[in-house]
Amino acid sequence: MSSLLLKNARYIITQNSGREVLENKDILIEGNTISEIGEHLKGDEEIDCSRNIVMPGLINLHTHSAMNLLKGYSDDLKLVDWLSKKVWPIEAKFQPEDVKWGSMLAFLEMVKTGTTCFNDMYFSSDIIAKCAQTIGIRGFIGYGLIDLNKYGSGFDEEKRKSELKETLRIRDFIRSMHDSKITFAVAPHAPYACSEELLLKAKEIADNEHAPYHIHVSETKKEVSDSVEQFGKRPVVRLHDMGILDSNVIMAHAVWVNDTEWQMLKGTKTKVVNCPVSNLKLASGIPPWHGLKEIHAGLGTDSAASNNNLNMFEDMKMAAIIQKLSVGDASLVTAQDVLDMATCNGADALRINAGRIEPDKLADIITLNVNQLMINPLRRDNLISNIVYSASGADVHDTIIDGKVLMRYRKVLTVSQDEVIQKANERSNILFS
Ligand SMILES: [Zn+2]
């Protein structure tokens, strides 16, 4: 088994249980795993990290990768108009090549801005899985299940059957890839877009496959009032009463969740993803910090059509500062809190052995150069603060996923950046012509 040594790291942000920061230590990676942290270690290949901050790769817990092709297409609209009048009609025109190059552009952006793992919901998920494999990123891939009829007035049984068939096809496709980095997820779009039967069937598949159940819930105030009107229950209560809430459920947004519902989420160990930039841009709202904190929420960008990038550094900063403003208390959320959201909390939600730098963890690691302008002056005591509030994704220097170096000195080694940008532009020009 070949080994890789990150030699003499200036700082290591471990994110271990004591949130230790180590100085001038080596990290030995054997295969896809961190095997040892110490001094004077030896490896087959060595990377000098004496001028690097080494930290766990960021985990984007909610995204729709292929929508990178729709960047800047439908800004400044209400969510309901954004989705039904702009996004869904253009997506209906998507060809396989659009999904491919939208996804390649997304994964390139992720690797270059320090994201080592993502949780995706979209269609043509086999193409997305292949793209993730090509670039070498870790990903959870879910096909977005919807059985709402085209008039939005009821649910369509035939559609439900074909949607479930497609999700099983994606499961089989991912199995056939034999790639431990690519994992099948079940992804019913939302309680308003899926019948009760589909929500329950999807849960059955997720449980049988030990797969995450990835769903949008209570993103807008209107979604909650519509649910109360239609079903007599708020969305979280509805899912709870259906017996769906569980530790494999990853709920994106959870903006409009009341105290009773937070208790339900906590009691059932349901996972939540905060998507602050998307929630602000679509004016959806701000979830209460006490809920996010208690439940150890993760962090997601949502798609580049509502963010409009996949730069998790931006979402970390936004997650902290918007909560401070929201409750009028600047001491409420710390830089360490949001770094946890983007690393260990995301890993725990996906149940992967990552998000921390310690022996036996997956070697999903990023480095930043200590000489980058925006993070200086740099000291041990302002290190975490500068990572969260001052750094940008463009400061990421190297990206290692599953023990393999995917980016070195900001150059991605597995794909041609020029080709990806050129192809994405070609597809975008055809789509919008
Ligand atoms: Zn979303």
CSV table of C-alpha atoms and ligand atoms in Angstrom, one decimal:
chain,number,residue,atom,x,y,z
A,1,MET,CA,0.0,0.0,0.0
A,2,SER,CA,1.5,3.3,-1.0
A,3,SER,CA,1.8,6.1,1.6
A,4,LEU,CA,1.7,9.9,1.4
A,5,LEU,CA,3.3,12.1,4.0
A,6,LEU,CA,2.2,15.7,4.7
A,7,LYS,CA,5.4,16.8,6.2
A,8,ASN,CA,5.9,19.3,9.0
A,9,ALA,CA,2.5,21.0,8.8
A,10,ARG,CA,2.7,24.5,10.2
A,11,TYR,CA,-0.8,24.2,11.7
A,12,ILE,CA,-3.2,21.2,11.7
A,13,ILE,CA,-6.8,22.0,12.5
A,14,THR,CA,-7.7,18.5,13.7
A,15,GLN,CA,-11.4,19.0,14.5
A,16,ASN,CA,-11.0,16.1,17.0
A,17,SER,CA,-13.1,15.9,20.1
A,18,GLY,CA,-10.8,18.5,21.9
A,19,ARG,CA,-10.7,20.7,18.8
A,20,GLU,CA,-6.9,20.6,19.0
A,21,VAL,CA,-4.7,22.6,16.7
A,22,LEU,CA,-1.3,21.0,16.3
A,23,GLU,CA,1.9,22.7,15.1
A,24,ASN,CA,4.8,21.4,13.1
A,25,LYS,CA,3.6,17.8,12.9
A,26,ASP,CA,3.5,15.2,10.1
A,27,ILE,CA,0.4,13.4,8.9
A,28,LEU,CA,1.0,9.9,7.4
A,29,ILE,CA,-1.7,8.7,5.0
A,30,GLU,CA,-1.7,5.0,4.0
A,31,GLY,CA,-4.1,4.0,1.2
A,32,ASN,CA,-7.2,6.2,1.8
A,33,THR,CA,-6.8,6.6,5.5
A,34,ILE,CA,-4.9,8.8,8.0
A,35,SER,CA,-2.7,6.3,9.8
A,36,GLU,CA,-0.5,8.4,12.1
A,37,ILE,CA,0.2,12.0,13.3
A,38,GLY,CA,3.6,12.7,14.7
A,39,GLU,CA,7.1,13.8,14.1
A,40,HIS,CA,9.9,12.5,11.8
A,41,LEU,CA,7.5,10.1,10.0
A,42,LYS,CA,8.3,8.7,6.6
A,43,GLY,CA,6.2,8.2,3.5
A,44,ASP,CA,6.6,7.0,-0.1
A,45,GLU,CA,5.6,10.4,-1.4
A,46,GLU,CA,6.1,13.6,0.7
A,47,ILE,CA,4.5,17.0,0.5
A,48,ASP,CA,6.3,19.8,2.4
A,49,CYS,CA,3.5,21.5,4.5
A,50,SER,CA,5.8,23.7,6.5
A,51,ARG,CA,4.0,26.8,5.1
A,52,ASN,CA,0.5,25.2,5.1
A,53,ILE,CA,-2.5,25.1,7.3
A,54,VAL,CA,-3.9,21.5,7.0
A,55,MET,CA,-7.5,20.9,7.8
A,56,PRO,CA,-10.4,18.5,7.1
A,57,GLY,CA,-12.0,18.9,3.6
A,58,LEU,CA,-15.4,20.7,3.7
A,59,ILE,CA,-18.6,18.8,3.3
A,60,ASN,CA,-21.4,20.3,1.2
A,61,LEU,CA,-24.4,18.6,2.7
A,62,HIS,CA,-27.0,19.9,0.2
A,63,THR,CA,-26.5,20.7,-3.4
A,64,HIS,CA,-27.8,20.2,-6.9
A,65,SER,CA,-24.5,20.0,-8.8
A,66,ALA,CA,-25.6,20.1,-12.4
A,67,MET,CA,-27.4,23.4,-11.8
A,68,ASN,CA,-24.1,25.1,-12.1
A,69,LEU,CA,-25.1,25.5,-15.7
A,70,LEU,CA,-27.9,27.8,-14.6
A,71,LYS,CA,-25.7,30.2,-12.7
A,72,GLY,CA,-27.0,33.8,-13.1
A,73,TYR,CA,-30.1,32.7,-15.1
A,74,SER,CA,-32.9,33.3,-12.7
A,75,ASP,CA,-31.9,35.8,-10.0
A,76,ASP,CA,-34.1,38.2,-8.1
A,77,LEU,CA,-37.3,36.1,-8.1
A,78,LYS,CA,-39.5,34.7,-5.3
A,79,LEU,CA,-38.7,31.0,-4.7
A,80,VAL,CA,-42.1,29.8,-6.1
A,81,ASP,CA,-41.6,31.8,-9.3
A,82,TRP,CA,-37.9,31.0,-9.5
A,83,LEU,CA,-38.6,27.3,-9.4
A,84,SER,CA,-41.9,26.9,-11.4
A,85,LYS,CA,-41.4,29.6,-14.0
A,86,LYS,CA,-37.7,29.5,-14.6
A,87,VAL,CA,-35.8,26.5,-13.2
A,88,TRP,CA,-38.2,23.6,-13.9
A,89,PRO,CA,-39.0,24.8,-17.5
A,90,ILE,CA,-35.3,25.1,-18.5
A,91,GLU,CA,-34.4,21.8,-16.8
A,92,ALA,CA,-37.0,20.1,-19.0
A,93,LYS,CA,-34.8,21.1,-21.9
A,94,PHE,CA,-31.6,19.6,-20.3
A,95,GLN,CA,-29.8,17.0,-22.4
A,96,PRO,CA,-27.4,14.5,-20.9
A,97,GLU,CA,-24.4,16.6,-22.0
A,98,ASP,CA,-25.9,19.6,-20.0
A,99,VAL,CA,-26.0,17.5,-16.8
A,100,LYS,CA,-22.5,16.2,-17.5
A,101,TRP,CA,-20.8,19.6,-18.0
A,102,GLY,CA,-22.9,21.4,-15.3
A,103,SER,CA,-21.7,18.7,-12.9
A,104,MET,CA,-18.1,18.7,-14.1
A,105,LEU,CA,-18.0,22.5,-13.6
A,106,ALA,CA,-19.5,22.0,-10.1
A,107,PHE,CA,-17.1,19.4,-9.0
A,108,LEU,CA,-14.1,21.4,-10.3
A,109,GLU,CA,-15.4,24.3,-8.3
A,110,MET,CA,-15.8,22.2,-5.2
A,111,VAL,CA,-12.3,20.7,-5.4
A,112,LYS,CA,-10.8,24.1,-6.0
A,113,THR,CA,-12.6,25.7,-3.1
A,114,GLY,CA,-11.9,22.9,-0.6
A,115,THR,CA,-15.0,20.7,-0.7
A,116,THR,CA,-14.1,17.0,-0.6
A,117,CYS,CA,-17.6,15.5,-0.2
A,118,PHE,CA,-21.1,16.5,-1.4
A,119,ASN,CA,-24.7,15.4,-1.0
A,120,ASP,CA,-26.6,15.8,-4.3
A,121,MET,CA,-30.2,15.7,-5.4
A,122,TYR,CA,-31.0,15.8,-9.1
A,123,PHE,CA,-31.9,13.8,-12.2
A,124,SER,CA,-29.7,11.9,-14.6
A,125,SER,CA,-27.9,10.9,-11.5
A,126,ASP,CA,-25.9,8.1,-13.2
A,127,ILE,CA,-24.2,10.9,-15.3
A,128,ILE,CA,-23.5,12.9,-12.1
A,129,ALA,CA,-22.0,9.8,-10.4
A,130,LYS,CA,-19.7,9.2,-13.4
A,131,CYS,CA,-18.6,12.9,-13.3
A,132,ALA,CA,-17.8,12.6,-9.6
A,133,GLN,CA,-15.8,9.5,-10.3
A,134,THR,CA,-13.9,11.2,-13.2
A,135,ILE,CA,-12.7,14.1,-11.0
A,136,GLY,CA,-12.3,11.8,-7.9
A,137,ILE,CA,-14.5,13.6,-5.4
A,138,ARG,CA,-16.5,11.8,-2.7
A,139,GLY,CA,-20.3,12.1,-3.3
A,140,PHE,CA,-23.7,11.0,-2.2
A,141,ILE,CA,-26.0,10.8,-5.2
A,142,GLY,CA,-29.8,10.9,-5.0
A,143,TYR,CA,-32.3,11.0,-7.7
A,144,GLY,CA,-34.9,13.8,-6.9
A,145,LEU,CA,-38.2,12.0,-6.6
A,146,ILE,CA,-41.4,13.9,-7.5
A,147,ASP,CA,-44.9,12.4,-8.2
A,148,LEU,CA,-46.8,15.7,-8.3
A,149,ASN,CA,-48.7,15.9,-11.6
A,150,LYS,CA,-47.7,18.5,-14.2
A,151,TYR,CA,-50.6,20.8,-13.1
A,152,GLY,CA,-49.5,20.7,-9.5
A,153,SER,CA,-53.0,19.7,-8.5
A,154,GLY,CA,-52.5,16.1,-7.3
A,155,PHE,CA,-50.3,13.1,-7.5
A,156,ASP,CA,-49.8,10.8,-10.4
A,157,GLU,CA,-49.6,7.1,-9.8
A,158,GLU,CA,-47.8,6.2,-13.1
A,159,LYS,CA,-45.2,8.9,-12.4
A,160,ARG,CA,-44.7,7.5,-8.9
A,161,LYS,CA,-43.9,4.1,-10.3
A,162,SER,CA,-41.5,5.4,-12.9
A,163,GLU,CA,-39.8,7.6,-10.3
A,164,LEU,CA,-39.2,4.7,-8.0
A,165,LYS,CA,-38.0,2.6,-10.9
A,166,GLU,CA,-35.5,5.3,-11.7
A,167,THR,CA,-34.2,5.5,-8.2
A,168,LEU,CA,-33.6,1.8,-8.2
A,169,ARG,CA,-31.9,2.0,-11.5
A,170,ILE,CA,-29.5,4.6,-10.0
A,171,ARG,CA,-28.9,2.4,-7.0
A,172,ASP,CA,-27.9,-0.5,-9.3
A,173,PHE,CA,-25.8,1.8,-11.4
A,174,ILE,CA,-23.9,3.1,-8.4
A,175,ARG,CA,-23.4,-0.5,-7.1
A,176,SER,CA,-21.9,-1.4,-10.5
A,177,MET,CA,-19.3,1.4,-10.2
A,178,HIS,CA,-17.6,-0.4,-7.3
A,179,ASP,CA,-16.3,3.0,-6.1
A,180,SER,CA,-16.3,3.4,-2.3
A,181,LYS,CA,-16.4,7.2,-2.8
A,182,ILE,CA,-19.7,7.2,-4.6
A,183,THR,CA,-22.7,6.4,-2.4
A,184,PHE,CA,-26.4,6.0,-3.3
A,185,ALA,CA,-28.9,8.2,-1.5
A,186,VAL,CA,-32.7,8.4,-1.7
A,187,ALA,CA,-34.0,11.9,-2.4
A,188,PRO,CA,-37.7,12.7,-2.3
A,189,HIS,CA,-37.8,16.3,-3.4
A,190,ALA,CA,-40.1,17.7,-0.6
A,191,PRO,CA,-43.3,16.8,1.3
A,192,TYR,CA,-45.3,19.1,-1.1
A,193,ALA,CA,-43.9,17.5,-4.2
A,194,CYS,CA,-44.4,13.9,-3.1
A,195,SER,CA,-47.4,11.9,-2.2
A,196,GLU,CA,-47.5,10.2,1.2
A,197,GLU,CA,-47.1,6.9,-0.5
A,198,LEU,CA,-44.0,8.0,-2.3
A,199,LEU,CA,-42.5,9.5,0.9
A,200,LEU,CA,-43.0,6.2,2.7
A,201,LYS,CA,-41.8,4.0,-0.2
A,202,ALA,CA,-38.7,6.1,-0.4
A,203,LYS,CA,-38.1,5.7,3.3
A,204,GLU,CA,-38.4,2.0,2.9
A,205,ILE,CA,-35.7,1.9,0.2
A,206,ALA,CA,-33.4,4.2,2.2
A,207,ASP,CA,-33.7,2.0,5.3
A,208,ASN,CA,-33.1,-1.2,3.3
A,209,GLU,CA,-30.1,0.3,1.6
A,210,HIS,CA,-28.7,2.1,4.7
A,211,ALA,CA,-28.8,5.2,2.6
A,212,PRO,CA,-29.4,8.8,3.5
A,213,TYR,CA,-33.0,10.1,3.0
A,214,HIS,CA,-32.3,13.5,1.6
A,215,ILE,CA,-35.3,15.9,1.5
A,216,HIS,CA,-36.1,19.6,1.4
A,217,VAL,CA,-38.4,20.6,4.3
A,218,SER,CA,-40.0,23.8,5.6
A,219,GLU,CA,-37.9,26.1,3.3
A,220,THR,CA,-40.5,28.8,3.1
A,221,LYS,CA,-43.3,30.2,5.3
A,222,LYS,CA,-45.7,29.5,2.5
A,223,GLU,CA,-44.8,25.8,2.4
A,224,VAL,CA,-45.7,25.5,6.1
A,225,SER,CA,-49.0,27.4,5.8
A,226,ASP,CA,-49.9,25.4,2.7
A,227,SER,CA,-49.2,22.1,4.6
A,228,VAL,CA,-51.4,23.2,7.5
A,229,GLU,CA,-54.2,24.1,5.1
A,230,GLN,CA,-53.9,20.9,3.0
A,231,PHE,CA,-53.0,18.3,5.7
A,232,GLY,CA,-53.8,20.0,8.9
A,233,LYS,CA,-50.2,19.6,10.0
A,234,ARG,CA,-46.9,21.4,9.6
A,235,PRO,CA,-44.4,19.6,7.4
A,236,VAL,CA,-42.1,18.3,10.2
A,237,VAL,CA,-45.1,17.1,12.2
A,238,ARG,CA,-46.4,15.4,9.1
A,239,LEU,CA,-43.2,13.5,8.5
A,240,HIS,CA,-42.9,12.7,12.2
A,241,ASP,CA,-46.5,11.3,12.3
A,242,MET,CA,-45.7,9.2,9.1
A,243,GLY,CA,-42.8,7.6,11.0
A,244,ILE,CA,-40.3,9.0,8.6
A,245,LEU,CA,-38.0,11.0,10.9
A,246,ASP,CA,-34.9,9.0,11.8
A,247,SER,CA,-31.2,9.3,12.0
A,248,ASN,CA,-30.8,8.6,8.2
A,249,VAL,CA,-33.0,11.6,7.3
A,250,ILE,CA,-31.1,14.7,6.1
A,251,MET,CA,-33.4,17.6,6.0
A,252,ALA,CA,-32.3,20.6,3.9
A,253,HIS,CA,-33.3,24.1,5.1
A,254,ALA,CA,-35.6,23.6,8.1
A,255,VAL,CA,-36.1,27.3,8.1
A,256,TRP,CA,-39.6,27.5,9.4
A,257,VAL,CA,-39.5,25.0,12.2
A,258,ASN,CA,-41.1,25.7,15.6
A,259,ASP,CA,-39.9,24.6,19.1
A,260,THR,CA,-42.2,21.5,19.1
A,261,GLU,CA,-40.8,20.5,15.7
A,262,TRP,CA,-37.1,21.0,16.8
A,263,GLN,CA,-37.8,18.7,19.7
A,264,MET,CA,-39.2,16.1,17.3
A,265,LEU,CA,-36.1,16.5,15.1
A,266,LYS,CA,-33.8,16.2,18.2
A,267,GLY,CA,-35.7,13.2,19.6
A,268,THR,CA,-35.5,11.3,16.3
A,269,LYS,CA,-31.9,12.2,15.7
A,270,THR,CA,-32.9,13.7,12.3
A,271,LYS,CA,-30.1,15.6,10.5
A,272,VAL,CA,-30.5,19.2,9.3
A,273,VAL,CA,-28.6,21.2,6.7
A,274,ASN,CA,-28.4,25.0,7.0
A,275,CYS,CA,-28.1,26.7,3.6
A,276,PRO,CA,-27.7,30.4,4.6
A,277,VAL,CA,-26.7,31.9,1.3
A,278,SER,CA,-29.5,30.3,-0.6
A,279,ASN,CA,-32.0,31.1,2.1
A,280,LEU,CA,-31.0,34.7,2.1
A,281,LYS,CA,-30.9,35.1,-1.7
A,282,LEU,CA,-34.4,33.6,-2.1
A,283,ALA,CA,-35.6,35.5,1.0
A,284,SER,CA,-36.8,32.3,2.5
A,285,GLY,CA,-35.8,33.2,6.1
A,286,ILE,CA,-33.3,32.3,8.8
A,287,PRO,CA,-33.7,29.2,10.9
A,288,PRO,CA,-33.3,29.6,14.7
A,289,TRP,CA,-29.7,29.1,15.9
A,290,HIS,CA,-30.7,27.2,19.0
A,291,GLY,CA,-32.3,24.5,16.8
A,292,LEU,CA,-29.3,24.2,14.5
A,293,LYS,CA,-26.8,24.2,17.4
A,294,GLU,CA,-28.7,21.5,19.4
A,295,ILE,CA,-29.1,19.2,16.5
A,296,HIS,CA,-25.5,19.7,15.2
A,297,ALA,CA,-26.6,20.9,11.8
A,298,GLY,CA,-24.4,20.7,8.8
A,299,LEU,CA,-23.9,23.2,6.1
A,300,GLY,CA,-24.8,23.3,2.4
A,301,THR,CA,-24.6,25.7,-0.5
A,302,ASP,CA,-27.8,24.5,-2.3
A,303,SER,CA,-27.4,25.0,-6.0
A,304,ALA,CA,-25.4,27.6,-7.9
A,305,ALA,CA,-28.8,28.8,-9.3
A,306,SER,CA,-29.7,30.1,-5.8
A,307,ASN,CA,-26.3,30.8,-4.2
A,308,ASN,CA,-24.6,31.5,-6.8
A,309,ASN,CA,-21.5,29.5,-6.2
A,310,LEU,CA,-20.4,26.4,-4.3
A,311,ASN,CA,-17.8,28.1,-2.2
A,312,MET,CA,-18.3,26.7,1.3
A,313,PHE,CA,-16.1,29.3,2.9
A,314,GLU,CA,-18.7,31.9,1.9
A,315,ASP,CA,-21.4,29.8,3.5
A,316,MET,CA,-19.5,29.4,6.7
A,317,LYS,CA,-19.0,33.1,7.1
A,318,MET,CA,-22.7,33.8,6.2
A,319,ALA,CA,-24.0,31.1,8.6
A,320,ALA,CA,-22.3,32.9,11.5
A,321,ILE,CA,-22.9,36.5,10.7
A,322,ILE,CA,-26.6,36.2,9.7
A,323,GLN,CA,-27.4,34.4,13.0
A,324,LYS,CA,-25.6,37.1,15.0
A,325,LEU,CA,-27.8,39.7,13.3
A,326,SER,CA,-30.9,37.7,13.5
A,327,VAL,CA,-30.9,37.6,17.3
A,328,GLY,CA,-29.0,40.8,17.9
A,329,ASP,CA,-26.2,39.0,19.7
A,330,ALA,CA,-22.8,39.0,18.2
A,331,SER,CA,-21.6,36.5,20.8
A,332,LEU,CA,-24.2,33.9,19.8
A,333,VAL,CA,-22.3,31.9,17.1
A,334,THR,CA,-18.5,31.3,17.0
A,335,ALA,CA,-16.2,30.6,14.1
A,336,GLN,CA,-15.6,27.2,15.6
A,337,ASP,CA,-19.3,26.5,15.6
A,338,VAL,CA,-19.6,27.0,11.8
A,339,LEU,CA,-16.3,25.2,11.1
A,340,ASP,CA,-17.9,22.2,12.9
A,341,MET,CA,-21.0,22.5,10.7
A,342,ALA,CA,-18.9,22.4,7.5
A,343,THR,CA,-16.6,19.5,8.7
A,344,CYS,CA,-17.5,17.0,11.4
A,345,ASN,CA,-21.2,17.6,11.6
A,346,GLY,CA,-21.5,17.0,7.8
A,347,ALA,CA,-19.5,13.8,8.1
A,348,ASP,CA,-21.7,12.6,11.0
A,349,ALA,CA,-24.9,13.3,9.0
A,350,LEU,CA,-23.6,11.2,6.1
A,351,ARG,CA,-22.2,8.6,8.5
A,352,ILE,CA,-18.8,8.7,7.0
A,353,ASN,CA,-15.6,8.4,9.0
A,354,ALA,CA,-14.3,11.8,8.0
A,355,GLY,CA,-14.5,15.5,8.9
A,356,ARG,CA,-11.6,15.2,11.4
A,357,ILE,CA,-7.8,14.8,11.1
A,358,GLU,CA,-6.9,11.9,13.3
A,359,PRO,CA,-5.8,8.3,12.9
A,360,ASP,CA,-8.3,5.9,11.2
A,361,LYS,CA,-10.2,8.8,9.5
A,362,LEU,CA,-10.6,9.0,5.8
A,363,ALA,CA,-7.9,11.1,4.2
A,364,ASP,CA,-10.1,13.9,2.9
A,365,ILE,CA,-7.9,16.9,3.6
A,366,ILE,CA,-7.2,20.4,2.3
A,367,THR,CA,-4.4,22.8,2.8
A,368,LEU,CA,-4.2,26.6,2.7
A,369,ASN,CA,-0.9,28.5,2.3
A,370,VAL,CA,0.0,30.6,5.3
A,371,ASN,CA,1.2,33.4,3.1
A,372,GLN,CA,-2.2,34.0,1.4
A,373,LEU,CA,-2.9,37.7,1.8
A,374,MET,CA,-6.4,37.6,3.2
A,375,ILE,CA,-5.6,35.3,6.2
A,376,ASN,CA,-2.7,37.4,7.5
A,377,PRO,CA,-1.6,38.5,10.0
A,378,LEU,CA,-1.9,34.9,11.2
A,379,ARG,CA,-1.4,33.5,14.7
A,380,ARG,CA,-2.5,30.4,16.6
A,381,ASP,CA,-5.1,32.4,18.4
A,382,ASN,CA,-6.8,33.9,15.3
A,383,LEU,CA,-6.4,30.8,13.1
A,384,ILE,CA,-10.0,29.5,13.2
A,385,SER,CA,-11.4,33.1,12.9
A,386,ASN,CA,-9.3,33.8,9.9
A,387,ILE,CA,-10.3,30.6,8.2
A,388,VAL,CA,-14.0,31.4,8.7
A,389,TYR,CA,-14.2,35.1,8.4
A,390,SER,CA,-11.2,36.1,6.2
A,391,ALA,CA,-10.4,33.2,3.9
A,392,SER,CA,-11.9,32.4,0.6
A,393,GLY,CA,-12.2,29.1,-1.3
A,394,ALA,CA,-9.5,30.5,-3.7
A,395,ASP,CA,-7.1,30.3,-0.8
A,396,VAL,CA,-7.2,26.5,-0.9
A,397,HIS,CA,-3.8,25.3,-2.0
A,398,ASP,CA,-4.1,21.5,-2.2
A,399,THR,CA,-7.0,19.1,-2.0
A,400,ILE,CA,-6.7,15.4,-1.1
A,401,ILE,CA,-9.6,13.0,-1.3
A,402,ASP,CA,-9.6,9.4,-0.3
A,403,GLY,CA,-5.8,9.6,0.1
A,404,LYS,CA,-5.2,10.9,-3.4
A,405,VAL,CA,-3.9,14.3,-4.3
A,406,LEU,CA,-6.6,15.9,-6.6
A,407,MET,CA,-5.2,19.4,-6.5
A,408,ARG,CA,-1.6,20.5,-6.0
A,409,TYR,CA,-0.6,24.2,-6.0
A,410,ARG,CA,-4.2,25.0,-7.1
A,411,LYS,CA,-3.9,22.9,-10.2
A,412,VAL,CA,-6.5,20.1,-10.5
A,413,LEU,CA,-4.7,16.9,-11.7
A,414,THR,CA,-7.6,14.7,-12.8
A,415,VAL,CA,-9.4,17.0,-15.4
A,416,SER,CA,-8.5,19.9,-17.6
A,417,GLN,CA,-10.0,23.1,-16.2
A,418,ASP,CA,-9.8,24.8,-19.6
A,419,GLU,CA,-11.8,21.9,-21.2
A,420,VAL,CA,-14.5,21.9,-18.4
A,421,ILE,CA,-15.0,25.7,-18.7
A,422,GLN,CA,-15.1,25.5,-22.5
A,423,LYS,CA,-17.6,22.7,-22.6
A,424,ALA,CA,-19.8,24.2,-19.9
A,425,ASN,CA,-19.9,27.5,-21.9
A,426,GLU,CA,-20.8,25.6,-25.1
A,427,ARG,CA,-23.7,23.8,-23.4
A,428,SER,CA,-24.9,27.0,-21.7
A,429,ASN,CA,-24.9,28.8,-25.0
A,430,ILE,CA,-27.0,26.1,-26.7
A,431,LEU,CA,-29.4,26.0,-23.7
A,432,PHE,CA,-30.0,29.7,-23.6
A,433,SER,CA,-29.9,30.4,-27.4
B,1,ZN,ZN,-32.1,22.4,-2.7
